[in-house]
Amino acid sequence: MKKILVVEDDLALSAGLCFELDTSGYLTVAAYGCRKARRFLEDEHFDLAILDVNLPDGNGFDLCREIKAAAADLPVIFLTAKDLEEDVLNGFDLGADDYITKPFHTQILKRRIEVALRRGNSGAKAVEDGYDDGFLRLDFQALTAVRSGEKLNITPNEYKLLRLLTANAGNIVTRQTLLEKLWDCDENYIDDHTLTVTMNRLRAKIEEEGHSYIRTVRGMGYIWTGGK
């Protein structure tokens, strides 16, 4: 049974949400603030955390940062009334797996929880120095890439893209973040058009039918989907 930490200071909403998730086969633990959430996280194992942003003794963004620093693989979903674009982007940049604004539909939340949990248990390896799902193998130390047994010719900037995406697997990496990290052979930062061209060229190298690794989130950035 998957255990979910629900950090929400609206007691009625928290109780209703926990009831819905418990009746769907999950085990929920409710915390109404950051202090209690930290105590639960120290003492118990969780498979997913649902965080509000505005909390009485802090905010969910800081709590997410702490969670990801201690357990990078723990999926986090923001559930909040803060719906400004900068808030959504901030949530994803902190490593959140999803960002849902209130009011919300319970069935949609449940489906997104399922997706986040599946992503966390995909079985593929996305680690600091490489990625390997049996079809695609990347080694960022040796700078080698192999697809279905065939060695690929990957450029330095393509390796940088791959490392950024795999390190944030399942989360949106914004175009702005990528543009800040990439530069050409003369050490000039590349422009938006060049990023698009580089990304398309990289996809053509590593993907084929049945093995899609990079998903575009229009107007925001890209997600490494781990071949799913």
mmCIF file of C-alpha atoms in Angstrom:
data_model
loop_
_atom_site.group_PDB
_atom_site.id
_atom_site.type_symbol
_atom_site.label_atom_id
_atom_site.label_comp_id
_atom_site.label_asym_id
_atom_site.label_seq_id
_atom_site.Cartn_x
_atom_site.Cartn_y
_atom_site.Cartn_z
ATOM 1 C CA MET A 1 0.000 0.000 0.000
ATOM 2 C CA LYS A 2 1.418 3.384 -1.043
ATOM 3 C CA LYS A 3 1.738 5.955 1.732
ATOM 4 C CA ILE A 4 1.046 9.596 0.901
ATOM 5 C CA LEU A 5 1.888 12.634 3.016
ATOM 6 C CA VAL A 6 -0.769 15.349 2.667
ATOM 7 C CA VAL A 7 0.425 18.777 3.799
ATOM 8 C CA GLU A 8 -2.638 21.053 3.825
ATOM 9 C CA ASP A 9 -3.720 23.548 6.497
ATOM 10 C CA ASP A 10 -7.390 23.654 5.442
ATOM 11 C CA LEU A 11 -8.687 20.995 7.824
ATOM 12 C CA ALA A 12 -11.885 20.298 5.883
ATOM 13 C CA LEU A 13 -10.044 19.965 2.579
ATOM 14 C CA SER A 14 -7.355 17.807 4.166
ATOM 15 C CA ALA A 15 -9.919 15.472 5.738
ATOM 16 C CA GLY A 16 -11.868 15.157 2.492
ATOM 17 C CA LEU A 17 -8.780 14.552 0.415
ATOM 18 C CA CYS A 18 -7.415 11.947 2.823
ATOM 19 C CA PHE A 19 -10.796 10.179 2.867
ATOM 20 C CA GLU A 20 -10.910 10.030 -0.939
ATOM 21 C CA LEU A 21 -7.354 8.695 -1.183
ATOM 22 C CA ASP A 22 -7.814 6.197 1.650
ATOM 23 C CA THR A 23 -10.934 4.770 -0.022
ATOM 24 C CA SER A 24 -8.897 4.469 -3.257
ATOM 25 C CA GLY A 25 -6.392 2.156 -1.606
ATOM 26 C CA TYR A 26 -3.765 4.598 -0.372
ATOM 27 C CA LEU A 27 -2.614 5.216 3.192
ATOM 28 C CA THR A 28 -2.571 8.932 3.974
ATOM 29 C CA VAL A 29 -0.895 10.888 6.745
ATOM 30 C CA ALA A 30 -2.065 14.474 7.280
ATOM 31 C CA ALA A 31 0.145 17.362 8.359
ATOM 32 C CA TYR A 32 -1.207 20.875 8.739
ATOM 33 C CA GLY A 33 2.111 22.710 8.608
ATOM 34 C CA CYS A 34 5.799 22.450 7.783
ATOM 35 C CA ARG A 35 6.959 21.515 11.281
ATOM 36 C CA LYS A 36 4.669 18.497 11.516
ATOM 37 C CA ALA A 37 5.482 17.477 7.946
ATOM 38 C CA ARG A 38 9.213 17.522 8.703
ATOM 39 C CA ARG A 39 8.657 15.333 11.751
ATOM 40 C CA PHE A 40 6.690 12.785 9.707
ATOM 41 C CA LEU A 41 9.324 12.799 6.959
ATOM 42 C CA GLU A 42 12.068 12.111 9.493
ATOM 43 C CA ASP A 43 10.213 9.253 11.184
ATOM 44 C CA GLU A 44 8.310 7.533 8.371
ATOM 45 C CA HIS A 45 8.701 6.383 4.775
ATOM 46 C CA PHE A 46 6.433 7.937 2.149
ATOM 47 C CA ASP A 47 5.863 7.122 -1.504
ATOM 48 C CA LEU A 48 4.549 10.576 -2.444
ATOM 49 C CA ALA A 49 3.970 14.010 -0.892
ATOM 50 C CA ILE A 50 1.157 16.443 -1.700
ATOM 51 C CA LEU A 51 2.020 19.999 -0.679
ATOM 52 C CA ASP A 52 0.086 23.217 -0.330
ATOM 53 C CA VAL A 53 2.214 26.335 -0.829
ATOM 54 C CA ASN A 54 0.759 28.724 1.757
ATOM 55 C CA LEU A 55 1.164 27.111 5.168
ATOM 56 C CA PRO A 56 0.845 28.669 8.645
ATOM 57 C CA ASP A 57 4.498 28.112 9.594
ATOM 58 C CA GLY A 58 6.251 28.334 6.222
ATOM 59 C CA ASN A 59 5.619 27.504 2.588
ATOM 60 C CA GLY A 60 5.504 24.436 0.428
ATOM 61 C CA PHE A 61 8.249 25.648 -1.900
ATOM 62 C CA ASP A 62 10.816 25.590 0.906
ATOM 63 C CA LEU A 63 9.478 22.250 2.106
ATOM 64 C CA CYS A 64 9.782 20.790 -1.401
ATOM 65 C CA ARG A 65 13.383 21.991 -1.578
ATOM 66 C CA GLU A 66 14.129 20.226 1.709
ATOM 67 C CA ILE A 67 12.377 17.035 0.576
ATOM 68 C CA LYS A 68 14.288 16.858 -2.696
ATOM 69 C CA ALA A 69 17.588 17.521 -0.929
ATOM 70 C CA ALA A 70 16.974 14.607 1.444
ATOM 71 C CA ALA A 71 15.138 12.222 -0.915
ATOM 72 C CA ALA A 72 15.372 13.281 -4.554
ATOM 73 C CA ASP A 73 13.308 10.291 -5.725
ATOM 74 C CA LEU A 74 10.266 11.081 -3.567
ATOM 75 C CA PRO A 75 7.520 12.351 -5.921
ATOM 76 C CA VAL A 76 6.012 15.707 -4.962
ATOM 77 C CA ILE A 77 2.734 17.194 -6.200
ATOM 78 C CA PHE A 78 1.792 20.775 -5.400
ATOM 79 C CA LEU A 79 -1.911 21.327 -4.690
ATOM 80 C CA THR A 80 -2.436 25.049 -4.227
ATOM 81 C CA ALA A 81 -4.440 28.150 -5.060
ATOM 82 C CA LYS A 82 -1.275 29.910 -6.276
ATOM 83 C CA ASP A 83 -1.815 29.821 -10.029
ATOM 84 C CA LEU A 84 0.559 32.481 -11.366
ATOM 85 C CA GLU A 85 2.898 31.255 -14.092
ATOM 86 C CA GLU A 86 5.951 32.152 -12.003
ATOM 87 C CA ASP A 87 4.637 30.021 -9.125
ATOM 88 C CA VAL A 88 4.016 27.039 -11.405
ATOM 89 C CA LEU A 89 7.476 27.338 -12.944
ATOM 90 C CA ASN A 90 9.042 27.711 -9.498
ATOM 91 C CA GLY A 91 7.336 24.512 -8.370
ATOM 92 C CA PHE A 92 8.672 22.534 -11.322
ATOM 93 C CA ASP A 93 12.133 24.068 -11.004
ATOM 94 C CA LEU A 94 12.230 22.836 -7.399
ATOM 95 C CA GLY A 95 11.689 19.278 -8.649
ATOM 96 C CA ALA A 96 7.928 18.834 -8.285
ATOM 97 C CA ASP A 97 6.390 16.080 -10.389
ATOM 98 C CA ASP A 98 3.137 17.975 -10.894
ATOM 99 C CA TYR A 99 1.454 21.269 -10.029
ATOM 100 C CA ILE A 100 -2.329 21.332 -9.592
ATOM 101 C CA THR A 101 -4.286 24.477 -8.835
ATOM 102 C CA LYS A 102 -7.412 24.773 -6.695
ATOM 103 C CA PRO A 103 -10.251 24.198 -7.247
ATOM 104 C CA PHE A 104 -9.478 20.759 -8.626
ATOM 105 C CA HIS A 105 -11.260 17.567 -9.675
ATOM 106 C CA THR A 106 -10.533 14.650 -7.348
ATOM 107 C CA GLN A 107 -10.491 12.088 -10.157
ATOM 108 C CA ILE A 108 -7.906 14.092 -12.077
ATOM 109 C CA LEU A 109 -5.761 14.387 -8.948
ATOM 110 C CA LYS A 110 -5.958 10.629 -8.443
ATOM 111 C CA ARG A 111 -4.869 10.001 -12.015
ATOM 112 C CA ARG A 112 -1.929 12.361 -11.627
ATOM 113 C CA ILE A 113 -0.947 10.600 -8.409
ATOM 114 C CA GLU A 114 -0.955 7.296 -10.308
ATOM 115 C CA VAL A 115 1.292 8.775 -12.995
ATOM 116 C CA ALA A 116 3.731 10.219 -10.454
ATOM 117 C CA LEU A 117 3.947 6.905 -8.600
ATOM 118 C CA ARG A 118 4.485 4.947 -11.830
ATOM 119 C CA ARG A 119 7.200 7.368 -12.855
ATOM 120 C CA GLY A 120 8.928 6.858 -9.525
ATOM 121 C CA ASN A 121 8.877 3.081 -10.021
ATOM 122 C CA SER A 122 9.776 2.981 -13.729
ATOM 123 C CA GLY A 123 12.815 0.776 -13.109
ATOM 124 C CA ALA A 124 15.101 2.772 -15.408
ATOM 125 C CA LYS A 125 18.256 4.187 -13.902
ATOM 126 C CA ALA A 126 18.729 7.949 -14.029
ATOM 127 C CA VAL A 127 21.808 8.760 -11.980
ATOM 128 C CA GLU A 128 24.360 11.528 -11.786
ATOM 129 C CA ASP A 129 26.798 9.964 -14.218
ATOM 130 C CA GLY A 130 24.449 8.158 -16.598
ATOM 131 C CA TYR A 131 21.186 6.553 -17.632
ATOM 132 C CA ASP A 132 20.358 2.987 -18.618
ATOM 133 C CA ASP A 133 16.992 1.407 -19.393
ATOM 134 C CA GLY A 134 18.316 -1.509 -21.432
ATOM 135 C CA PHE A 135 17.665 0.202 -24.775
ATOM 136 C CA LEU A 136 19.417 3.518 -24.262
ATOM 137 C CA ARG A 137 22.644 3.737 -22.248
ATOM 138 C CA LEU A 138 24.279 7.056 -21.442
ATOM 139 C CA ASP A 139 27.595 7.496 -19.626
ATOM 140 C CA PHE A 140 28.315 11.136 -18.823
ATOM 141 C CA GLN A 141 31.766 10.381 -17.423
ATOM 142 C CA ALA A 142 33.021 8.553 -20.515
ATOM 143 C CA LEU A 143 30.792 10.665 -22.824
ATOM 144 C CA THR A 144 29.345 7.641 -24.583
ATOM 145 C CA ALA A 145 25.820 6.954 -25.771
ATOM 146 C CA VAL A 146 24.519 3.617 -27.055
ATOM 147 C CA ARG A 147 21.070 2.981 -28.524
ATOM 148 C CA SER A 148 20.055 -0.663 -29.034
ATOM 149 C CA GLY A 149 23.716 -1.682 -29.183
ATOM 150 C CA GLU A 150 24.700 1.063 -31.637
ATOM 151 C CA LYS A 151 27.119 3.776 -30.517
ATOM 152 C CA LEU A 152 25.769 7.272 -31.136
ATOM 153 C CA ASN A 153 27.650 10.405 -32.138
ATOM 154 C CA ILE A 154 26.545 12.927 -29.504
ATOM 155 C CA THR A 155 27.846 16.502 -29.415
ATOM 156 C CA PRO A 156 28.986 18.214 -26.191
ATOM 157 C CA ASN A 157 25.862 20.385 -26.025
ATOM 158 C CA GLU A 158 23.664 17.342 -26.609
ATOM 159 C CA TYR A 159 25.365 15.622 -23.664
ATOM 160 C CA LYS A 160 24.664 18.708 -21.554
ATOM 161 C CA LEU A 161 21.018 18.563 -22.579
ATOM 162 C CA LEU A 162 20.815 14.866 -21.753
ATOM 163 C CA ARG A 163 22.443 15.318 -18.363
ATOM 164 C CA LEU A 164 20.116 18.179 -17.395
ATOM 165 C CA LEU A 165 17.026 16.289 -18.532
ATOM 166 C CA THR A 166 17.879 12.921 -16.969
ATOM 167 C CA ALA A 167 18.903 14.559 -13.684
ATOM 168 C CA ASN A 168 15.389 16.041 -13.547
ATOM 169 C CA ALA A 169 13.549 13.010 -14.934
ATOM 170 C CA GLY A 170 9.787 13.423 -14.849
ATOM 171 C CA ASN A 171 9.993 17.163 -14.204
ATOM 172 C CA ILE A 172 9.822 20.115 -16.572
ATOM 173 C CA VAL A 173 13.177 21.692 -17.367
ATOM 174 C CA THR A 174 12.317 25.149 -18.660
ATOM 175 C CA ARG A 175 13.714 26.491 -21.914
ATOM 176 C CA GLN A 176 15.205 29.391 -19.957
ATOM 177 C CA THR A 177 17.123 26.975 -17.737
ATOM 178 C CA LEU A 178 18.487 25.138 -20.770
ATOM 179 C CA LEU A 179 19.437 28.367 -22.519
ATOM 180 C CA GLU A 180 21.388 29.469 -19.444
ATOM 181 C CA LYS A 181 23.356 26.196 -19.385
ATOM 182 C CA LEU A 182 24.258 25.829 -23.085
ATOM 183 C CA TRP A 183 26.768 27.679 -25.247
ATOM 184 C CA ASP A 184 28.401 27.304 -28.653
ATOM 185 C CA CYS A 185 32.005 26.542 -29.590
ATOM 186 C CA ASP A 186 32.929 30.223 -29.093
ATOM 187 C CA GLU A 187 31.436 30.140 -25.578
ATOM 188 C CA ASN A 188 28.471 32.277 -26.587
ATOM 189 C CA TYR A 189 25.089 31.316 -25.154
ATOM 190 C CA ILE A 190 22.868 29.772 -27.797
ATOM 191 C CA ASP A 191 19.576 31.347 -28.811
ATOM 192 C CA ASP A 192 16.056 29.962 -28.615
ATOM 193 C CA HIS A 193 15.980 28.781 -32.228
ATOM 194 C CA THR A 194 19.291 26.937 -31.867
ATOM 195 C CA LEU A 195 17.961 25.193 -28.757
ATOM 196 C CA THR A 196 14.964 23.925 -30.737
ATOM 197 C CA VAL A 197 17.187 22.676 -33.558
ATOM 198 C CA THR A 198 19.585 20.994 -31.115
ATOM 199 C CA MET A 199 16.717 19.314 -29.250
ATOM 200 C CA ASN A 200 15.149 18.003 -32.476
ATOM 201 C CA ARG A 201 18.497 16.658 -33.656
ATOM 202 C CA LEU A 202 19.078 14.946 -30.294
ATOM 203 C CA ARG A 203 15.643 13.318 -30.374
ATOM 204 C CA ALA A 204 16.311 11.953 -33.838
ATOM 205 C CA LYS A 205 19.464 10.307 -32.506
ATOM 206 C CA ILE A 206 18.166 8.671 -29.318
ATOM 207 C CA GLU A 207 14.499 7.959 -30.103
ATOM 208 C CA GLU A 208 12.656 5.577 -32.360
ATOM 209 C CA GLU A 209 9.153 4.132 -32.498
ATOM 210 C CA GLY A 210 8.280 2.694 -29.086
ATOM 211 C CA HIS A 211 11.135 4.543 -27.380
ATOM 212 C CA SER A 212 10.284 8.208 -26.835
ATOM 213 C CA TYR A 213 12.367 9.919 -24.168
ATOM 214 C CA ILE A 214 11.745 13.662 -24.381
ATOM 215 C CA ARG A 215 8.332 15.331 -24.243
ATOM 216 C CA THR A 216 7.763 18.965 -25.145
ATOM 217 C CA VAL A 217 5.610 21.038 -22.805
ATOM 218 C CA ARG A 218 4.493 23.844 -25.073
ATOM 219 C CA GLY A 219 5.405 27.291 -23.808
ATOM 220 C CA MET A 220 7.413 25.896 -20.882
ATOM 221 C CA GLY A 221 10.152 23.405 -21.692
ATOM 222 C CA TYR A 222 10.889 19.691 -21.837
ATOM 223 C CA ILE A 223 10.413 16.569 -19.707
ATOM 224 C CA TRP A 224 12.585 13.445 -19.706
ATOM 225 C CA THR A 225 9.965 10.699 -19.648
ATOM 226 C CA GLY A 226 12.333 7.759 -19.284
ATOM 227 C CA GLY A 227 11.181 5.944 -22.418
ATOM 228 C CA LYS A 228 7.556 5.835 -21.299
#
